CSV table of C-alpha atoms in Angstrom, one decimal:
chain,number,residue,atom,x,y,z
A,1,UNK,CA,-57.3,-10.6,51.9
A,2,UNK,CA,-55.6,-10.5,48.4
A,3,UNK,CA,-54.1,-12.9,46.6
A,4,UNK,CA,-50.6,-11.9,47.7
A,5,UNK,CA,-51.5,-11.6,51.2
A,6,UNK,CA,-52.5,-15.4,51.1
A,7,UNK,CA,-49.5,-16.4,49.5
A,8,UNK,CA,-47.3,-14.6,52.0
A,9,UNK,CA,-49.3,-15.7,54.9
A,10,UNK,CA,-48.9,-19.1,53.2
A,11,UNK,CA,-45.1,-18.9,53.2
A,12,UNK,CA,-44.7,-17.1,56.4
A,13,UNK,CA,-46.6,-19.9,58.8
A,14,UNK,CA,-44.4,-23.0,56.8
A,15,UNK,CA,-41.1,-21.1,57.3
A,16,UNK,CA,-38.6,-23.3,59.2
A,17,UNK,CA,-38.1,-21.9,62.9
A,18,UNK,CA,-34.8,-21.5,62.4
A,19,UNK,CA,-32.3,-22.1,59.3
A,20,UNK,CA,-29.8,-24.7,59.0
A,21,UNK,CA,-26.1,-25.4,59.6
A,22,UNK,CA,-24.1,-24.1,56.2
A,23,UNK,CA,-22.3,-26.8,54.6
A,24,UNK,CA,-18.8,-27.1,55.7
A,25,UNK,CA,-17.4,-26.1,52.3
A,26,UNK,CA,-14.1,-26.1,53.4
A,27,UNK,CA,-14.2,-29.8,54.1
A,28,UNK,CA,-15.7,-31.4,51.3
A,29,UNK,CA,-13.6,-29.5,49.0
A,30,UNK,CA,-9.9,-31.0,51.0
A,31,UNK,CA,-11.6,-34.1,50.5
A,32,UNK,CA,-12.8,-34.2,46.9
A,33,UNK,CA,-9.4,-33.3,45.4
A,34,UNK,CA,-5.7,-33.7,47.3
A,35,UNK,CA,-2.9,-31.8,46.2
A,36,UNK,CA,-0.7,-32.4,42.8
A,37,UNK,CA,2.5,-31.3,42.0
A,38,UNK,CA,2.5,-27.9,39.3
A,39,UNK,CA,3.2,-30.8,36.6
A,40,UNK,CA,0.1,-32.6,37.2
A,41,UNK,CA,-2.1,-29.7,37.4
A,42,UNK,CA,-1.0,-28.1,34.2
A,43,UNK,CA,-1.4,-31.4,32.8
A,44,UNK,CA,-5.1,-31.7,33.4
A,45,UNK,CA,-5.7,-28.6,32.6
A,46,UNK,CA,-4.5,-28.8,29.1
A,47,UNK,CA,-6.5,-32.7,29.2
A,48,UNK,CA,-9.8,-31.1,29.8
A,49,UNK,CA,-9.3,-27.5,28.0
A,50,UNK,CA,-8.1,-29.6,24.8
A,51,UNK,CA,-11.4,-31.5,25.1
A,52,UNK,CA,-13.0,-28.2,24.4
A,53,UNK,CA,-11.3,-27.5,21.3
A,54,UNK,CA,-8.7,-25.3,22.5
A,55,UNK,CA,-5.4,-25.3,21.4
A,56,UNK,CA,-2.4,-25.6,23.9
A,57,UNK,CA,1.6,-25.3,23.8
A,58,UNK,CA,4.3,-25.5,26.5
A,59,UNK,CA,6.1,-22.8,25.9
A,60,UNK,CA,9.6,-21.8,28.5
A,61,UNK,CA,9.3,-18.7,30.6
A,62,UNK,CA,11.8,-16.8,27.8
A,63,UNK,CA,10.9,-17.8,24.6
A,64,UNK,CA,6.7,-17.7,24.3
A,65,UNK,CA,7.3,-14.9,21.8
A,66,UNK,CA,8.7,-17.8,19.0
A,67,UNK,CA,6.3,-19.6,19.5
A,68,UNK,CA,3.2,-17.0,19.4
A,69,UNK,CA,5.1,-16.0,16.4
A,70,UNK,CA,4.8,-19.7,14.7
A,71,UNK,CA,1.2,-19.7,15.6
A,72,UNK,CA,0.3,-16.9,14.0
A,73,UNK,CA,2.3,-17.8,11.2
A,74,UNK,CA,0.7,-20.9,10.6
A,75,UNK,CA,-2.5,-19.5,11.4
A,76,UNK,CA,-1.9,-16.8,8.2
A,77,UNK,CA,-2.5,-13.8,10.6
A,78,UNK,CA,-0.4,-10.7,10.0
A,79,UNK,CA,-2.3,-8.1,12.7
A,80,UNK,CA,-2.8,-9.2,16.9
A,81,UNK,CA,-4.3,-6.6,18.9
A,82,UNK,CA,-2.0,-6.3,22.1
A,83,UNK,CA,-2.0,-4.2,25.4
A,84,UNK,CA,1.5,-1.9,25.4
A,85,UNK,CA,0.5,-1.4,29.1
A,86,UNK,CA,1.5,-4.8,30.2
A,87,UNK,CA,5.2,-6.4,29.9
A,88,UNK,CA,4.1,-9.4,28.0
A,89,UNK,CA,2.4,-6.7,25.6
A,90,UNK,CA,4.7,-4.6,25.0
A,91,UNK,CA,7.1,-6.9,24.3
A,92,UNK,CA,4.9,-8.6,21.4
A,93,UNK,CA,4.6,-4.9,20.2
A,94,UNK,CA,8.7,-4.3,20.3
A,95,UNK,CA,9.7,-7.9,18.9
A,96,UNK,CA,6.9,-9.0,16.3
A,97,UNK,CA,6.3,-6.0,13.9
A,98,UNK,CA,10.1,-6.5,12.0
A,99,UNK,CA,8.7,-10.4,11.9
A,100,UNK,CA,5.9,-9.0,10.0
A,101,UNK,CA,3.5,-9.0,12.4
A,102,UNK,CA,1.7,-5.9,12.8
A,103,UNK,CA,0.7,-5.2,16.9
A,104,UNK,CA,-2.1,-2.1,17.0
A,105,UNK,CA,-2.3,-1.2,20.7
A,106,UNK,CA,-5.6,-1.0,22.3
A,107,UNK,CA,-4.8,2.4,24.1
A,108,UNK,CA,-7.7,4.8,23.0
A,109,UNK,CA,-11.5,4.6,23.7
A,110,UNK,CA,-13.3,1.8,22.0
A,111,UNK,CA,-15.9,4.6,20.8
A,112,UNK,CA,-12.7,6.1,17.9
A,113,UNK,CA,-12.1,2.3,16.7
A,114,UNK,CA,-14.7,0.6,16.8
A,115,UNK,CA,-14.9,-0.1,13.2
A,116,UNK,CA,-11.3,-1.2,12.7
A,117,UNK,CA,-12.1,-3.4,16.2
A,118,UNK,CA,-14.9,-5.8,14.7
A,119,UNK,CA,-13.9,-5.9,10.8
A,120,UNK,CA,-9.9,-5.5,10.8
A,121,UNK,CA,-8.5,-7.2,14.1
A,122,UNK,CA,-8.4,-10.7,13.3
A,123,UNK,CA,-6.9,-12.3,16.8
A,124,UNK,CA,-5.8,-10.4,20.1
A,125,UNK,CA,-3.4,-11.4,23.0
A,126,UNK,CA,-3.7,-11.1,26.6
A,127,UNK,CA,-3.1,-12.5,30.3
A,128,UNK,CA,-4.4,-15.4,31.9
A,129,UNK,CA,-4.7,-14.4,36.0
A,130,UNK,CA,-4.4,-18.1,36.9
A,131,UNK,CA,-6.4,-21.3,35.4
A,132,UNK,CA,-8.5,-23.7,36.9
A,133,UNK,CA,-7.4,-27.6,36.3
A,134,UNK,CA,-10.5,-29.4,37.1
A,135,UNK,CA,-12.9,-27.9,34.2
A,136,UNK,CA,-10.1,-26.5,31.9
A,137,UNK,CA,-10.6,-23.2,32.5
A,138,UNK,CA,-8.6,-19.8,32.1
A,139,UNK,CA,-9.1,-17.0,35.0
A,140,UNK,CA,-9.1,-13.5,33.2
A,141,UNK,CA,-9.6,-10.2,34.8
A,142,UNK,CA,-9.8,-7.4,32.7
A,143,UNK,CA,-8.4,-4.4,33.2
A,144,UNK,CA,-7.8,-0.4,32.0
A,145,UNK,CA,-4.9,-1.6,30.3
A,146,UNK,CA,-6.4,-5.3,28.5
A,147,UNK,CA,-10.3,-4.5,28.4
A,148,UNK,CA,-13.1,-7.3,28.4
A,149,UNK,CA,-13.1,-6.5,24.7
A,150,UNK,CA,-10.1,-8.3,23.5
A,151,UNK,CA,-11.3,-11.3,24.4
A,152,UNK,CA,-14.5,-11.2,23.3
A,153,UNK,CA,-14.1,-9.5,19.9
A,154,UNK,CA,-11.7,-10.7,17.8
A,155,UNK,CA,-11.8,-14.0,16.0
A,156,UNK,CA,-9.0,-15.6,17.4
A,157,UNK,CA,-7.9,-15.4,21.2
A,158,UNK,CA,-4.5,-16.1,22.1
A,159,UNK,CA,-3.8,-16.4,25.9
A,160,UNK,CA,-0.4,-16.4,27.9
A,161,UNK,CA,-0.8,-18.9,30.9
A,162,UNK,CA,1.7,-19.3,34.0
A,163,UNK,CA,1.6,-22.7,34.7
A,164,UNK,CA,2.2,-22.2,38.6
A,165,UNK,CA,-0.9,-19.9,38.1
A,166,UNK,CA,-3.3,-22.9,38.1
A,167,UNK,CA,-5.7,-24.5,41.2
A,168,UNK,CA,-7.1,-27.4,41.5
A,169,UNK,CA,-10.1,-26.7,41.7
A,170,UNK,CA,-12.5,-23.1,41.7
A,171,UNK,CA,-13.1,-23.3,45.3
A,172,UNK,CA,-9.1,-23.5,45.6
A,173,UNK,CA,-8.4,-20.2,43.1
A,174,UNK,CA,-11.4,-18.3,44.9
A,175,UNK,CA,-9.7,-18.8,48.6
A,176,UNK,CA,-6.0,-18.2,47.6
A,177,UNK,CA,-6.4,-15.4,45.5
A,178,UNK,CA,-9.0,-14.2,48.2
A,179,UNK,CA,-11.6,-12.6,45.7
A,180,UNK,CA,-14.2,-12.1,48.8
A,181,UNK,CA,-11.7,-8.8,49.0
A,182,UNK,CA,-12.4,-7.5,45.8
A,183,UNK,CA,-13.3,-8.3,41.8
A,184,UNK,CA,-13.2,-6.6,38.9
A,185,UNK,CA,-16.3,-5.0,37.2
A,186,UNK,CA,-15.5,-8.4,34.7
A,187,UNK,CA,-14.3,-11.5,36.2
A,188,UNK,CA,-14.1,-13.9,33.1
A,189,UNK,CA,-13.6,-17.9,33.3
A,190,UNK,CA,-13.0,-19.6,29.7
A,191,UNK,CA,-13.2,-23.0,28.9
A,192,UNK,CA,-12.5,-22.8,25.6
A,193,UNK,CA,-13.8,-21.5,22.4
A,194,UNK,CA,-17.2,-19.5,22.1
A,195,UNK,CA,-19.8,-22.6,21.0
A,196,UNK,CA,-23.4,-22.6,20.6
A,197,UNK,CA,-25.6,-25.3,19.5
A,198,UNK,CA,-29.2,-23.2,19.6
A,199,UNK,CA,-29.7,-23.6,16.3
A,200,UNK,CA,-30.9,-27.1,15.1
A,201,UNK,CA,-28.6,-28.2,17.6
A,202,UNK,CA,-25.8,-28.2,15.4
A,203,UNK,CA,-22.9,-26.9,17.4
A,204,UNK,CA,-21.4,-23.8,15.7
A,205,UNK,CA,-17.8,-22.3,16.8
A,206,UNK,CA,-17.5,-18.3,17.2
A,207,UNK,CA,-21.2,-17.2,17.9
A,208,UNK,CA,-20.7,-15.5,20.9
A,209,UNK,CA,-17.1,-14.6,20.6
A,210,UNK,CA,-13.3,-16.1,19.5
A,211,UNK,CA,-13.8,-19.3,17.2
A,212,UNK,CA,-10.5,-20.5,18.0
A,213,UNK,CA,-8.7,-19.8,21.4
A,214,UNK,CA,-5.0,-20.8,22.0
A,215,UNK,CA,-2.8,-21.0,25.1
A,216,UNK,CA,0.1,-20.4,25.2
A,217,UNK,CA,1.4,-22.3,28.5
A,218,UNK,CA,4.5,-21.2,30.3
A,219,UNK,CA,6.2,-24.6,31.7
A,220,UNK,CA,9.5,-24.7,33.9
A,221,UNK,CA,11.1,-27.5,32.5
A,222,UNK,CA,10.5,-26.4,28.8
């Protein structure tokens, strides 16, 4: 008998008869967290995201563009990457050029630009699917129209939230969006700015992707 025929045989005759009851999920989840009012979730969101190093603004369903403007003002950027494809894109690419901002679409293979995408695209804008209040974490699923790539290349990372958008809890924004029917090839979930602390255990910003991330965080009563 060979070494992996002893193992198997080893694992085979200590193999429970039968398995066990699965955990009623469900259950502990309605009992580790009650409901909260929109308010309340959006403010612990922003608590915990903050705690990471991300930057957050209310914002009113009408006027985000001022205020994406401002940032990038302050922030000395005159170039965002955007997606014409989507409504909150295409309007950044209508409203912000005569501001002085220029808005490159990313509407052509990665493969013709890729130069211009890594050394000359200092920050990029996209959608937030929905957030997650409990860990502070943004629910992005990329698509044709705003690839994995814009949040993950440029330096600076600036996301447009719907605060009605965010669960409790992962459990909570799993079951009512119903992702057991489908995900994308890239499901992403960001809790803030790319961080690493492998070297020396110094903890370095912008290793692995944006160095600064920034939410902008649409709020009914702003």
């Amino acid at each position: 008998m060979s070494a992996r025929d002893r193992i198997l045989a080893k694992l085979k005759a200590n193999a429970p008869a039968s398995a066990g009851e699965l955990p009623d999920v469900a259950a502990w989840y309605a009992a580790h967290r009650g409901e909260e009012s929109n308010a309340d979730k959006a403010k612990r969101f922003r608590h915990f995201i903050e705690l990471a190093h991300a930057e957050v603004y209310a914002v009113s369903r009408g006027g985000w563009l001022q205020k994406l403007y401002e940032v990038l003002s302050a922030k000395q950027i005159d170039k965002l990457l955007v997606a014409p494809g989507t409504p909150h894109g295409a309007r950044a690419q209508a409203e912000l050029p005569p501001l002085g901002i220029a808005c490159p679409g990313y509407d052509a293979p990665i493969e013709g630009w890729k130069a211009a995408m890594f050394n000359e695209t200092p920050a990029s804008f996209t959608a937030a699917r929905g957030a997650i209040a409990e860990t502070g974490t943004l629910i992005l699923w990329p698509t044709v129209d705003e690839p994995r790539l814009m949040s993950l290349v440029p330096p600076v990372h600036i996301v447009l939230l719907d605060a009605a958008h965010i669960y409790n809890t992962f459990y909570e924004a799993m079951q009512t969006e119903g992702w057991k029917d489908g995900l994308p090839t890239n499901s992403l979930l960001i809790s803030g700015p790319s961080k690493t602390a492998d070297i020396q255990q110094t903890l370095a910003y912008g290793a692995h992707g944006p160095k600064e991330l920034v939410v902008l965080m649409i709020e009914e009563n702003v």
